[in-house]
Short mmCIF file of C-alpha atoms and ligand atoms in Angstrom, two decimals:
data_model
loop_
_atom_site.label_atom_id
_atom_site.label_comp_id
_atom_site.label_asym_id
_atom_site.label_seq_id
_atom_site.Cartn_x
_atom_site.Cartn_y
_atom_site.Cartn_z
CA VAL R 5 0.00 0.00 0.00
CA VAL R 6 1.42 3.36 -1.09
CA THR R 7 0.38 6.31 1.05
CA GLN R 8 1.20 9.52 -0.76
CA ASP R 9 0.71 12.03 2.02
CA SER R 10 2.57 14.97 0.52
CA TYR R 11 2.60 16.99 -2.67
CA LEU R 12 5.43 18.82 -4.40
CA VAL R 13 5.30 22.59 -4.43
CA ASN R 14 8.20 25.02 -4.66
CA GLY R 15 10.76 22.26 -4.17
CA GLU R 16 9.17 21.05 -0.94
CA LEU R 17 7.35 17.82 -0.30
CA LYS R 18 4.58 19.41 1.72
CA PRO R 19 2.86 17.16 4.23
CA TRP R 20 -0.91 16.96 3.73
CA ASN R 21 -3.14 16.57 6.76
CA GLY R 22 -6.44 17.11 4.94
CA GLN R 23 -8.77 14.73 3.18
CA MET R 24 -7.25 11.69 1.48
CA VAL R 25 -8.76 9.55 -1.30
CA ASN R 26 -8.25 5.83 -1.60
CA VAL R 27 -6.87 4.38 -4.81
CA TYR R 28 -8.17 0.94 -5.79
CA SER R 29 -7.19 -1.57 -8.41
CA THR R 30 -9.94 -3.43 -10.26
CA ILE R 31 -7.63 -6.44 -10.02
CA SER R 32 -8.66 -8.67 -7.14
CA SER R 33 -6.01 -10.04 -4.82
CA THR R 34 -8.31 -12.81 -3.59
CA ASP R 35 -10.29 -15.51 -5.41
CA GLU R 36 -13.53 -13.87 -4.39
CA TYR R 37 -13.81 -10.67 -6.46
CA ALA R 38 -13.12 -7.47 -4.54
CA PRO R 39 -11.20 -4.39 -5.71
CA THR R 40 -7.76 -4.16 -4.09
CA LEU R 41 -6.82 -1.13 -2.03
CA LEU R 42 -3.50 0.15 -3.41
CA GLY R 43 -3.03 3.28 -1.38
CA SER R 44 -4.21 6.83 -0.97
CA ILE R 45 -3.51 10.30 -2.32
CA PRO R 46 -4.26 13.81 -1.07
CA GLN R 47 -7.47 15.47 -2.14
CA LEU R 48 -6.02 18.96 -2.47
CA THR R 49 -8.12 22.10 -2.69
CA GLU R 50 -8.05 25.29 -4.73
CA LYS R 51 -5.68 26.81 -2.17
CA GLU R 52 -2.91 24.26 -2.86
CA ALA R 53 -3.53 24.48 -6.61
CA LEU R 54 -2.95 28.23 -6.51
CA GLU R 55 0.09 27.69 -4.30
CA ALA R 56 1.52 25.44 -7.03
CA LEU R 57 0.67 28.06 -9.65
CA ASP R 58 2.46 30.76 -7.66
CA ALA R 59 5.51 28.52 -7.27
CA ALA R 60 5.68 27.83 -11.02
CA SER R 61 5.05 31.52 -11.88
CA ASN R 62 7.72 32.70 -9.44
CA ALA R 63 10.23 30.16 -10.76
CA TYR R 64 9.58 31.43 -14.29
CA ASN R 65 9.53 35.03 -13.01
CA LYS R 66 8.44 36.61 -16.30
CA GLY R 67 11.31 34.92 -18.09
CA LYS R 68 13.92 36.26 -15.64
CA GLY R 69 13.88 33.24 -13.32
CA LEU R 70 16.85 31.00 -12.65
CA TRP R 71 15.42 28.19 -14.81
CA PRO R 72 14.48 30.01 -18.04
CA THR R 73 17.79 31.92 -17.99
CA MET R 74 19.94 28.96 -16.97
CA LYS R 75 22.80 27.86 -19.23
CA VAL R 76 21.74 25.05 -21.55
CA SER R 77 24.43 22.75 -20.17
CA ASP R 78 23.15 23.29 -16.61
CA ARG R 79 19.54 22.52 -17.58
CA ILE R 80 20.78 19.38 -19.29
CA ALA R 81 22.69 18.43 -16.14
CA CYS R 82 19.46 18.66 -14.11
CA MET R 83 17.66 16.49 -16.64
CA GLU R 84 20.47 13.92 -16.64
CA LYS R 85 20.39 13.76 -12.86
CA PHE R 86 16.64 13.20 -13.03
CA VAL R 87 17.03 10.27 -15.47
CA GLU R 88 19.66 8.63 -13.29
CA GLN R 89 17.39 8.89 -10.26
CA ILE R 90 14.21 7.58 -11.85
CA LYS R 91 16.07 4.64 -13.42
CA THR R 92 16.55 3.29 -9.90
CA ARG R 93 12.77 3.15 -9.34
CA ARG R 94 11.96 0.89 -12.32
CA GLU R 95 10.74 -2.08 -10.30
CA GLU R 96 8.26 -0.08 -8.18
CA VAL R 97 6.91 1.85 -11.15
CA VAL R 98 6.45 -1.28 -13.27
CA LYS R 99 4.62 -2.99 -10.44
CA LEU R 100 2.32 -0.01 -9.99
CA LEU R 101 1.66 0.18 -13.72
CA MET R 102 0.40 -3.40 -13.58
CA TRP R 103 -1.75 -2.91 -10.48
CA GLU R 104 -3.06 0.55 -11.21
CA ILE R 105 -3.96 0.26 -14.89
CA GLY R 106 -3.74 -3.46 -15.62
CA LYS R 107 -0.93 -3.18 -18.18
CA THR R 108 0.84 -6.49 -18.86
CA LEU R 109 4.34 -7.00 -17.44
CA PRO R 110 6.12 -6.78 -20.84
CA ASP R 111 4.14 -3.67 -21.77
CA SER R 112 4.74 -2.07 -18.37
CA GLU R 113 8.49 -2.68 -18.69
CA LYS R 114 8.34 -1.32 -22.21
CA GLU R 115 6.55 1.81 -21.02
CA PHE R 116 9.25 2.44 -18.43
CA ASP R 117 12.18 1.79 -20.78
CA ARG R 118 10.62 3.76 -23.60
CA THR R 119 10.27 6.71 -21.24
CA ILE R 120 13.95 6.60 -20.30
CA ASP R 121 14.89 6.43 -23.99
CA TYR R 122 12.54 9.30 -24.73
CA ILE R 123 14.19 11.51 -22.11
CA ASN R 124 17.71 10.63 -23.26
CA ASP R 125 16.81 11.21 -26.93
CA THR R 126 15.20 14.53 -26.04
CA ILE R 127 18.37 15.61 -24.24
CA GLU R 128 20.44 14.71 -27.33
CA ASP R 129 18.07 16.57 -29.64
CA TYR R 130 18.19 19.59 -27.36
CA LYS R 131 21.99 19.56 -27.48
CA GLN R 132 21.79 19.58 -31.29
CA MET R 133 19.31 22.45 -31.19
CA ASP R 134 21.74 24.37 -29.01
CA ARG R 135 24.63 23.70 -31.41
CA ASP R 136 22.49 24.95 -34.30
CA SER R 137 21.59 28.12 -32.44
CA ALA R 138 25.27 28.97 -32.06
CA LYS R 139 25.36 29.74 -35.80
CA PHE R 140 24.75 33.26 -37.08
CA GLU R 141 22.83 33.96 -40.24
CA LYS R 142 23.18 36.96 -42.47
CA GLN R 143 20.50 38.19 -44.85
CA ASP R 144 20.34 41.58 -46.58
CA GLY R 145 22.91 43.05 -44.24
CA VAL R 146 21.23 41.83 -41.06
CA PHE R 147 22.98 39.35 -38.81
CA ALA R 148 20.65 37.10 -36.88
CA HIS R 149 21.32 34.85 -33.95
CA ILE R 150 18.28 32.61 -34.00
CA ARG R 151 17.43 30.58 -30.93
CA ARG R 152 14.48 29.01 -29.19
CA GLY R 153 12.98 30.37 -26.01
CA PRO R 154 10.47 29.06 -23.48
CA LEU R 155 6.80 30.05 -23.42
CA GLY R 156 6.18 30.39 -19.68
CA VAL R 157 4.12 28.34 -17.24
CA VAL R 158 2.69 25.01 -18.37
CA LEU R 159 -0.30 23.17 -16.93
CA CYS R 160 0.26 19.49 -17.69
CA LEU R 161 -2.43 16.79 -17.51
CA ALA R 162 -1.73 13.26 -18.67
CA PRO R 163 -3.93 10.21 -19.39
CA TYR R 164 -4.35 6.93 -17.55
CA ASN R 165 -3.34 4.60 -20.37
CA TYR R 166 0.29 5.81 -20.49
CA PRO R 167 0.50 7.51 -17.11
CA LEU R 168 4.29 7.50 -17.09
CA ASN R 169 5.27 7.73 -20.72
CA GLU R 170 2.80 10.33 -21.91
CA THR R 171 3.35 12.43 -18.81
CA PHE R 172 7.02 12.63 -19.63
CA CYS R 173 6.38 13.15 -23.35
CA LEU R 174 4.81 16.44 -22.25
CA LEU R 175 6.80 17.38 -19.16
CA ILE R 176 10.33 16.66 -20.33
CA PRO R 177 10.35 18.81 -23.48
CA ALA R 178 8.41 21.52 -21.62
CA LEU R 179 10.97 21.66 -18.82
CA ILE R 180 14.10 21.30 -20.89
CA MET R 181 13.05 24.29 -23.01
CA GLY R 182 13.03 26.44 -19.86
CA ASN R 183 9.32 26.46 -19.04
CA THR R 184 8.09 25.75 -15.52
CA ALA R 185 5.17 23.40 -14.84
CA ILE R 186 2.31 22.29 -12.66
CA PHE R 187 1.47 18.65 -13.18
CA LYS R 188 -1.60 16.73 -12.05
CA PRO R 189 -1.33 12.96 -12.59
CA ALA R 190 -4.08 10.91 -14.20
CA LYS R 191 -6.93 9.45 -12.12
CA PHE R 192 -5.65 5.90 -12.65
CA GLY R 193 -1.88 5.57 -12.67
CA VAL R 194 -1.47 8.20 -9.99
CA LEU R 195 0.45 6.30 -7.30
CA LEU R 196 3.28 5.45 -9.66
CA MET R 197 4.32 9.10 -9.54
CA SER R 198 5.07 8.75 -5.82
CA PRO R 199 8.45 7.03 -6.23
CA LEU R 200 9.44 9.82 -8.65
CA LEU R 201 8.59 12.86 -6.54
CA GLU R 202 11.93 12.82 -4.78
CA ALA R 203 13.72 12.63 -8.11
CA PHE R 204 11.88 15.79 -9.20
CA GLN R 205 12.74 17.44 -5.92
CA ASN R 206 16.42 16.47 -6.04
CA SER R 207 16.99 17.33 -9.70
CA PHE R 208 15.26 20.63 -10.40
CA PRO R 209 15.39 24.06 -8.74
CA ALA R 210 12.45 24.96 -6.48
CA GLY R 211 9.18 25.69 -8.29
CA VAL R 212 10.27 24.42 -11.71
CA ILE R 213 8.04 21.35 -11.39
CA ASN R 214 5.08 21.18 -9.01
CA VAL R 215 2.97 18.05 -8.57
CA ILE R 216 -0.56 18.26 -7.18
CA TYR R 217 -3.21 15.62 -6.49
CA GLY R 218 -6.98 15.77 -6.51
CA ARG R 219 -9.98 16.42 -8.72
CA GLY R 220 -9.26 17.96 -12.10
CA ARG R 221 -12.12 20.40 -11.82
CA THR R 222 -11.17 21.62 -8.35
CA LEU R 223 -7.52 22.09 -9.21
CA ALA R 224 -7.28 22.91 -12.91
CA THR R 225 -10.19 25.36 -13.11
CA PRO R 226 -8.78 28.01 -10.74
CA ILE R 227 -5.37 27.59 -12.31
CA MET R 228 -6.78 28.28 -15.77
CA GLN R 229 -9.05 31.08 -14.55
CA SER R 230 -6.03 32.90 -13.08
CA GLY R 231 -4.93 33.70 -16.62
CA LYS R 232 -1.33 32.89 -15.62
CA ILE R 233 -0.98 29.75 -17.70
CA ASP R 234 0.88 30.07 -21.00
CA VAL R 235 0.65 26.48 -22.22
CA LEU R 236 -2.05 23.87 -21.74
CA ALA R 237 -0.43 20.48 -22.31
CA LEU R 238 -2.96 17.68 -22.15
CA ILE R 239 -3.32 14.16 -23.43
CA GLY R 240 -6.90 13.08 -22.96
CA ASN R 241 -10.26 14.08 -24.29
CA SER R 242 -11.27 17.12 -26.29
CA THR R 243 -14.20 17.99 -23.99
CA SER R 244 -11.84 18.57 -21.04
CA ALA R 245 -9.35 20.38 -23.26
CA LYS R 246 -12.01 22.74 -24.63
CA ALA R 247 -13.47 23.39 -21.17
CA LEU R 248 -10.05 24.24 -19.73
CA GLN R 249 -9.13 26.39 -22.67
CA SER R 250 -12.35 28.39 -22.36
CA GLN R 251 -11.70 29.05 -18.67
CA HIS R 252 -8.58 31.06 -19.51
CA PRO R 253 -9.49 34.76 -19.64
CA LYS R 254 -7.14 35.31 -22.58
CA SER R 255 -7.42 31.95 -24.26
CA ASN R 256 -6.15 33.33 -27.58
CA ARG R 257 -2.74 33.70 -25.92
CA LEU R 258 -2.64 30.12 -24.77
CA ARG R 259 -0.36 27.66 -26.56
CA LEU R 260 -2.08 24.30 -26.85
CA VAL R 261 -0.21 21.02 -26.93
CA LEU R 262 -2.98 18.44 -27.08
CA GLY R 263 -3.17 14.73 -27.89
CA LEU R 264 -6.87 13.88 -28.10
CA GLU R 265 -9.30 11.24 -29.32
CA ALA R 266 -9.05 9.21 -32.49
CA LYS R 267 -11.11 6.64 -34.34
CA ASN R 268 -8.35 5.14 -36.45
CA PRO R 269 -9.67 2.88 -39.20
CA ALA R 270 -8.14 -0.13 -40.88
CA ILE R 271 -9.03 -0.56 -44.55
CA VAL R 272 -8.65 -4.10 -45.81
CA LEU R 273 -8.54 -4.33 -49.62
CA PRO R 274 -9.50 -7.53 -51.49
CA ASP R 275 -5.89 -8.44 -52.33
CA ALA R 276 -4.56 -8.02 -48.77
CA ASP R 277 -2.33 -10.74 -47.30
CA LEU R 278 -4.95 -12.05 -44.88
CA ASP R 279 -2.72 -13.69 -42.30
CA LEU R 280 -0.54 -10.63 -41.94
CA THR R 281 -3.57 -8.33 -41.94
CA ILE R 282 -5.35 -10.32 -39.25
CA ASN R 283 -2.32 -10.35 -36.98
CA GLU R 284 -1.82 -6.62 -37.39
CA CYS R 285 -5.53 -5.94 -36.86
CA LEU R 286 -5.54 -8.13 -33.77
CA ALA R 287 -2.69 -6.15 -32.18
CA GLY R 288 -4.08 -2.88 -33.50
CA THR R 289 -7.58 -3.36 -32.12
CA LEU R 290 -6.89 -5.13 -28.84
CA SER R 291 -3.40 -4.38 -27.48
CA PHE R 292 -3.95 -3.12 -23.95
CA ASN R 293 -7.65 -3.95 -24.43
CA GLY R 294 -7.99 -1.25 -27.10
CA GLN R 295 -7.22 1.50 -24.57
CA ARG R 296 -4.83 3.40 -26.82
CA CYS R 297 -5.55 6.56 -28.76
CA THR R 298 -3.77 4.87 -31.67
CA ALA R 299 -5.83 1.66 -31.47
CA LEU R 300 -7.71 0.56 -34.57
CA LYS R 301 -11.27 1.43 -33.60
CA VAL R 302 -13.10 0.47 -36.77
CA VAL R 303 -12.17 -2.11 -39.39
CA TYR R 304 -13.40 -1.70 -43.00
CA VAL R 305 -13.24 -4.98 -44.90
CA HIS R 306 -14.01 -5.35 -48.60
CA GLU R 307 -17.15 -7.44 -48.96
CA ASP R 308 -15.43 -9.99 -51.25
CA ILE R 309 -13.18 -11.14 -48.39
CA ALA R 310 -15.33 -10.23 -45.39
CA GLU R 311 -16.48 -13.79 -44.66
CA GLU R 312 -12.99 -15.23 -44.59
CA PHE R 313 -11.54 -12.26 -42.70
CA ASN R 314 -14.30 -12.36 -40.08
CA LYS R 315 -13.96 -16.08 -39.46
CA LYS R 316 -10.19 -16.02 -39.00
CA TYR R 317 -10.12 -12.77 -37.03
CA ALA R 318 -12.95 -13.87 -34.69
CA GLU R 319 -11.14 -17.16 -33.98
CA LYS R 320 -7.93 -15.33 -33.10
CA VAL R 321 -9.79 -12.97 -30.78
CA ASP R 322 -11.37 -15.92 -28.96
CA ASN R 323 -7.91 -17.40 -28.42
CA LEU R 324 -6.52 -14.33 -26.66
CA LEU R 325 -5.66 -15.11 -23.07
CA PHE R 326 -7.31 -13.06 -20.33
CA GLY R 327 -5.61 -12.87 -16.93
CA ASN R 328 -3.63 -10.79 -14.49
CA PRO R 329 -0.97 -8.51 -15.99
CA TRP R 330 1.97 -10.46 -14.56
CA ASP R 331 0.83 -13.87 -15.89
CA ALA R 332 2.78 -15.27 -18.85
CA GLY R 333 1.13 -15.06 -22.26
CA VAL R 334 -1.73 -12.84 -21.08
CA LYS R 335 -2.95 -10.35 -23.68
CA LEU R 336 -6.24 -9.16 -22.16
CA THR R 337 -6.33 -7.75 -18.64
CA PRO R 338 -8.79 -6.22 -16.16
CA LEU R 339 -10.05 -2.78 -17.15
CA PRO R 340 -8.97 0.01 -14.78
CA GLU R 341 -12.16 2.06 -15.22
CA PRO R 342 -14.92 0.45 -13.16
CA GLY R 343 -17.64 1.76 -15.49
CA LYS R 344 -16.02 0.55 -18.72
CA PRO R 345 -17.59 -2.94 -19.02
CA ALA R 346 -21.09 -1.41 -18.71
CA TYR R 347 -20.29 1.22 -21.35
CA ILE R 348 -18.96 -1.39 -23.78
CA GLN R 349 -22.10 -3.46 -23.15
CA GLU R 350 -24.23 -0.43 -24.10
CA LEU R 351 -22.38 -0.13 -27.40
CA ILE R 352 -22.89 -3.83 -28.06
CA ASP R 353 -26.61 -3.68 -27.23
CA ASP R 354 -27.09 -0.64 -29.42
CA ALA R 355 -25.31 -2.28 -32.39
CA LYS R 356 -27.28 -5.51 -31.95
CA ALA R 357 -30.58 -3.62 -31.80
CA LYS R 358 -29.64 -1.99 -35.11
CA GLY R 359 -28.76 -5.22 -36.91
CA ALA R 360 -25.17 -6.22 -36.03
CA GLN R 361 -24.22 -9.57 -34.53
CA ILE R 362 -21.43 -10.69 -32.26
CA ILE R 363 -19.45 -13.00 -34.53
CA ASN R 364 -16.98 -14.48 -32.04
CA ASN R 365 -18.01 -17.13 -29.54
CA ARG R 366 -16.73 -15.39 -26.41
CA GLY R 367 -17.65 -11.83 -27.35
CA GLY R 368 -19.37 -9.97 -24.50
CA GLU R 369 -18.62 -12.56 -21.77
CA THR R 370 -18.38 -10.49 -18.61
CA THR R 371 -16.72 -10.73 -15.24
CA ASP R 372 -16.64 -8.06 -12.52
CA ASN R 373 -13.78 -6.14 -14.06
CA TYR R 374 -13.84 -7.26 -17.67
CA ILE R 375 -15.86 -7.77 -20.79
CA PHE R 376 -14.40 -10.11 -23.38
CA PRO R 377 -13.89 -8.37 -26.76
CA ALA R 378 -16.98 -8.55 -28.95
CA VAL R 379 -16.45 -8.51 -32.71
CA LEU R 380 -19.49 -6.84 -34.25
CA TYR R 381 -20.59 -7.34 -37.87
CA PRO R 382 -22.00 -5.78 -40.01
CA VAL R 383 -21.63 -2.34 -38.45
CA ASN R 384 -23.11 0.77 -40.06
CA LYS R 385 -23.19 4.51 -39.45
CA GLU R 386 -26.39 4.39 -37.40
CA MET R 387 -24.65 2.53 -34.59
CA ARG R 388 -22.97 4.29 -31.68
CA VAL R 389 -19.90 2.06 -31.94
CA PHE R 390 -19.30 3.43 -35.44
CA GLU R 391 -19.04 6.99 -34.15
CA GLU R 392 -17.89 6.86 -30.52
CA GLU R 393 -14.28 6.30 -29.49
CA GLN R 394 -14.85 3.05 -27.57
CA PHE R 395 -11.36 2.99 -25.96
CA GLY R 396 -11.98 -0.57 -24.88
CA PRO R 397 -12.54 -4.17 -26.03
CA VAL R 398 -15.14 -4.04 -28.80
CA VAL R 399 -14.36 -4.22 -32.53
CA PRO R 400 -16.76 -2.91 -35.19
CA ILE R 401 -16.30 -4.39 -38.66
CA VAL R 402 -17.82 -2.44 -41.56
CA PRO R 403 -18.15 -4.11 -44.97
CA PHE R 404 -17.54 -1.96 -48.06
CA LYS R 405 -17.93 -2.39 -51.79
CA ASP R 406 -16.45 0.81 -53.14
CA ILE R 407 -13.29 2.35 -51.64
CA GLU R 408 -14.99 5.76 -51.77
CA GLU R 409 -17.18 4.60 -48.84
CA PRO R 410 -14.41 4.43 -46.22
CA LEU R 411 -12.67 7.43 -47.76
CA ASP R 412 -15.83 9.53 -47.39
CA ASP R 413 -16.33 8.34 -43.81
CA ILE R 414 -12.76 9.27 -42.89
CA ALA R 415 -13.20 12.68 -44.50
CA ASP R 416 -16.46 13.22 -42.57
CA SER R 417 -15.09 11.97 -39.24
CA ASN R 418 -14.39 14.37 -36.37
CA TYR R 419 -10.98 12.78 -36.04
CA GLY R 420 -7.89 12.51 -38.21
CA GLN R 421 -5.00 10.78 -36.51
CA GLN R 422 -3.92 7.65 -38.46
CA VAL R 423 -5.10 4.95 -40.88
CA SER R 424 -3.94 1.40 -41.58
CA LEU R 425 -4.16 0.32 -45.19
CA PHE R 426 -3.87 -3.36 -46.13
CA GLY R 427 -3.34 -4.46 -49.73
CA LYS R 428 -0.68 -5.53 -52.22
CA ASN R 429 -1.18 -3.86 -55.56
CA ILE R 430 0.94 -0.73 -55.61
CA HIS R 431 -1.15 0.78 -58.42
CA THR R 432 -4.25 0.56 -56.23
CA LEU R 433 -2.44 1.61 -53.06
CA SER R 434 -0.59 4.59 -54.43
CA PRO R 435 -3.56 6.92 -55.21
CA LEU R 436 -5.21 5.82 -51.96
CA ILE R 437 -2.17 6.80 -49.95
CA ASP R 438 -2.17 10.18 -51.69
CA SER R 439 -5.80 10.73 -50.63
CA LEU R 440 -5.39 9.40 -47.11
CA VAL R 441 -2.38 11.54 -46.18
CA ASN R 442 -4.62 14.53 -46.81
CA LEU R 443 -7.15 13.22 -44.30
CA VAL R 444 -4.96 11.93 -41.45
CA CYS R 445 -1.39 12.42 -40.26
CA ARG R 446 0.04 8.94 -40.68
CA VAL R 447 -0.80 6.16 -43.13
CA ASN R 448 0.43 2.74 -42.00
CA LEU R 449 0.96 0.37 -44.88
CA ASN R 450 0.18 -3.25 -44.05
CA SER R 451 0.70 -2.50 -40.37
CA SER R 452 -1.38 -1.37 -37.44
CA CYS R 453 -1.42 2.21 -36.17
CA GLN R 454 1.03 3.25 -33.49
CA ARG R 455 2.75 6.30 -32.04
CA GLY R 456 6.35 5.13 -32.20
CA PRO R 457 9.18 5.17 -33.04
CA ASP R 458 9.16 8.34 -30.95
CA VAL R 459 11.32 10.29 -33.35
CA TYR R 460 8.46 10.38 -35.87
CA PRO R 461 5.87 13.18 -35.68
CA PHE R 462 2.87 12.24 -33.58
CA THR R 463 -0.15 14.41 -34.22
CA GLY R 464 -3.61 14.47 -35.78
CA ARG R 465 -6.05 16.60 -37.70
CA LYS R 466 -9.42 17.98 -36.56
CA ASP R 467 -10.36 16.94 -33.00
CA SER R 468 -7.42 14.51 -32.69
CA ALA R 469 -4.58 16.85 -31.78
CA VAL R 470 -3.14 20.33 -31.61
CA SER R 471 0.67 20.65 -32.03
CA THR R 472 3.04 17.77 -32.61
CA LEU R 473 4.74 15.45 -30.16
CA SER R 474 7.90 13.52 -30.95
CA VAL R 475 11.42 13.65 -29.64
CA HIS R 476 12.17 16.41 -32.15
CA ASP R 477 8.82 18.18 -32.56
CA ALA R 478 7.89 18.44 -28.89
CA LEU R 479 10.88 20.71 -28.21
CA ARG R 480 9.43 23.03 -30.83
CA SER R 481 5.86 22.70 -29.54
CA PHE R 482 6.99 23.96 -26.11
CA SER R 483 9.09 26.87 -27.36
CA ILE R 484 9.13 29.82 -29.71
CA ARG R 485 11.76 30.88 -32.23
CA THR R 486 13.33 34.18 -31.28
CA PHE R 487 16.36 36.03 -32.54
CA VAL R 488 18.79 38.79 -31.85
CA ALA R 489 19.43 40.95 -34.89
CA SER R 490 22.23 43.36 -35.59
CA LYS R 491 22.99 45.43 -38.67
CA ASP R 492 26.08 45.17 -40.77
CA ASN R 493 27.14 48.81 -40.27
O1 G3H A 24 -2.99 6.43 -26.28
C1 G3H A 24 -2.27 6.94 -27.14
C2 G3H A 24 -0.85 6.59 -27.20
O2 G3H A 24 -0.14 7.69 -27.68
C3 G3H A 24 -0.62 5.37 -28.03
O3 G3H A 24 0.73 5.05 -28.09
O4 G3H A 24 0.75 3.69 -30.16
O5 G3H A 24 2.65 3.65 -28.58
O6 G3H A 24 0.50 2.58 -27.97
P1 G3H A 24 1.17 3.67 -28.73
#
């Protein structure tokens, strides 16, 4: 049991004597089902949120603070110290990832290691940026020393599905560029920040990073309403992002770095290599129970091959092993959100009422903390599962005759992150790729959608994202290009 009875503000781990909230895992530690108590966190109030804001604002000090004016090599040294310290907490964090969000052991280890790589790669990219800024340019008699400067104070909110990795994909580039930050961890995946608080405290000057716990509305609203936030960095849903943005009195001045919802489709053409396609679709739809913004959330299959595809895909889904995250070979795990099985059931009921069937034998089997993935066919636009981002274990399959059908749907969708395209004939694929890259930000050929490798731009059109995250791009998303000019006279 992890009792987090302090929060980090202005370089101090402040003891909290107020209300605490219990954190439970939906994984049962006994044979009889009962959620497991993992620990507790402070339920901070507006007062502590504003205290954190003051600390971050003072550390930035209108751009004159120690951190935004610090030598690049010194900021890098702080970051390197931080990496060394968090590396020592791998075991605890991995364990909490499994218990708090039900991520499998290999995926939890991968999340930790990927985060360390991400920080190290960001440091290297930042060094390169610094080398580049040492060069002077001359144009029409004007010398320019172009560099990148911070934006100010960042409010950072991260999601539960990558509570470590996506937190650091926002925080690390924000901090290394000289911004200061207030960070509120996700609702699930909150205790795993506890082992890292001391690393924050030991590595960064006071006020540069402040970590607060509690309800988003209680804490984030007054922070936004203060008008003192320069960057809203959030990975989560667009409703929260829009609400927070609108609370800022001068929202037009706010830089947004947002990773939001997606409804990434797979399009399976008649000549696709079926075995490869099915394996990719299986991983794409159901890795981490479909709780990834990059998951394939709708599968378009050409009607000529739909029967064969459905049969083979449904069989593979039924063979996926459900169990606890640390058990060998397990692919499906308990869902961290207690309300998720009921929501998925609603989507299934709605689709069935409108003419779809569950085509796999185990689809919809429920336990207290799980619902076995249902493969629904044929799905059409009238069904909720066609439109809503399910973010969980249910797979809608939509038959199509003419490729214009999925293309039109993708163009009409509120989202525009990625697409997976399966087929062999390059003459068919080529014009499709040209159309699809104008609708989404990444077209995956004969492979499922994914964010990585982290050096590649990760973004989306429409309601899927604002700004770009990647090792390289995130440094730019959290900074602005400035220059010092002098005349050749
Ligand atoms: O939830 C959204 C994540 O960015 C997905 O990342 O494709 O590496 O699983 P991933």
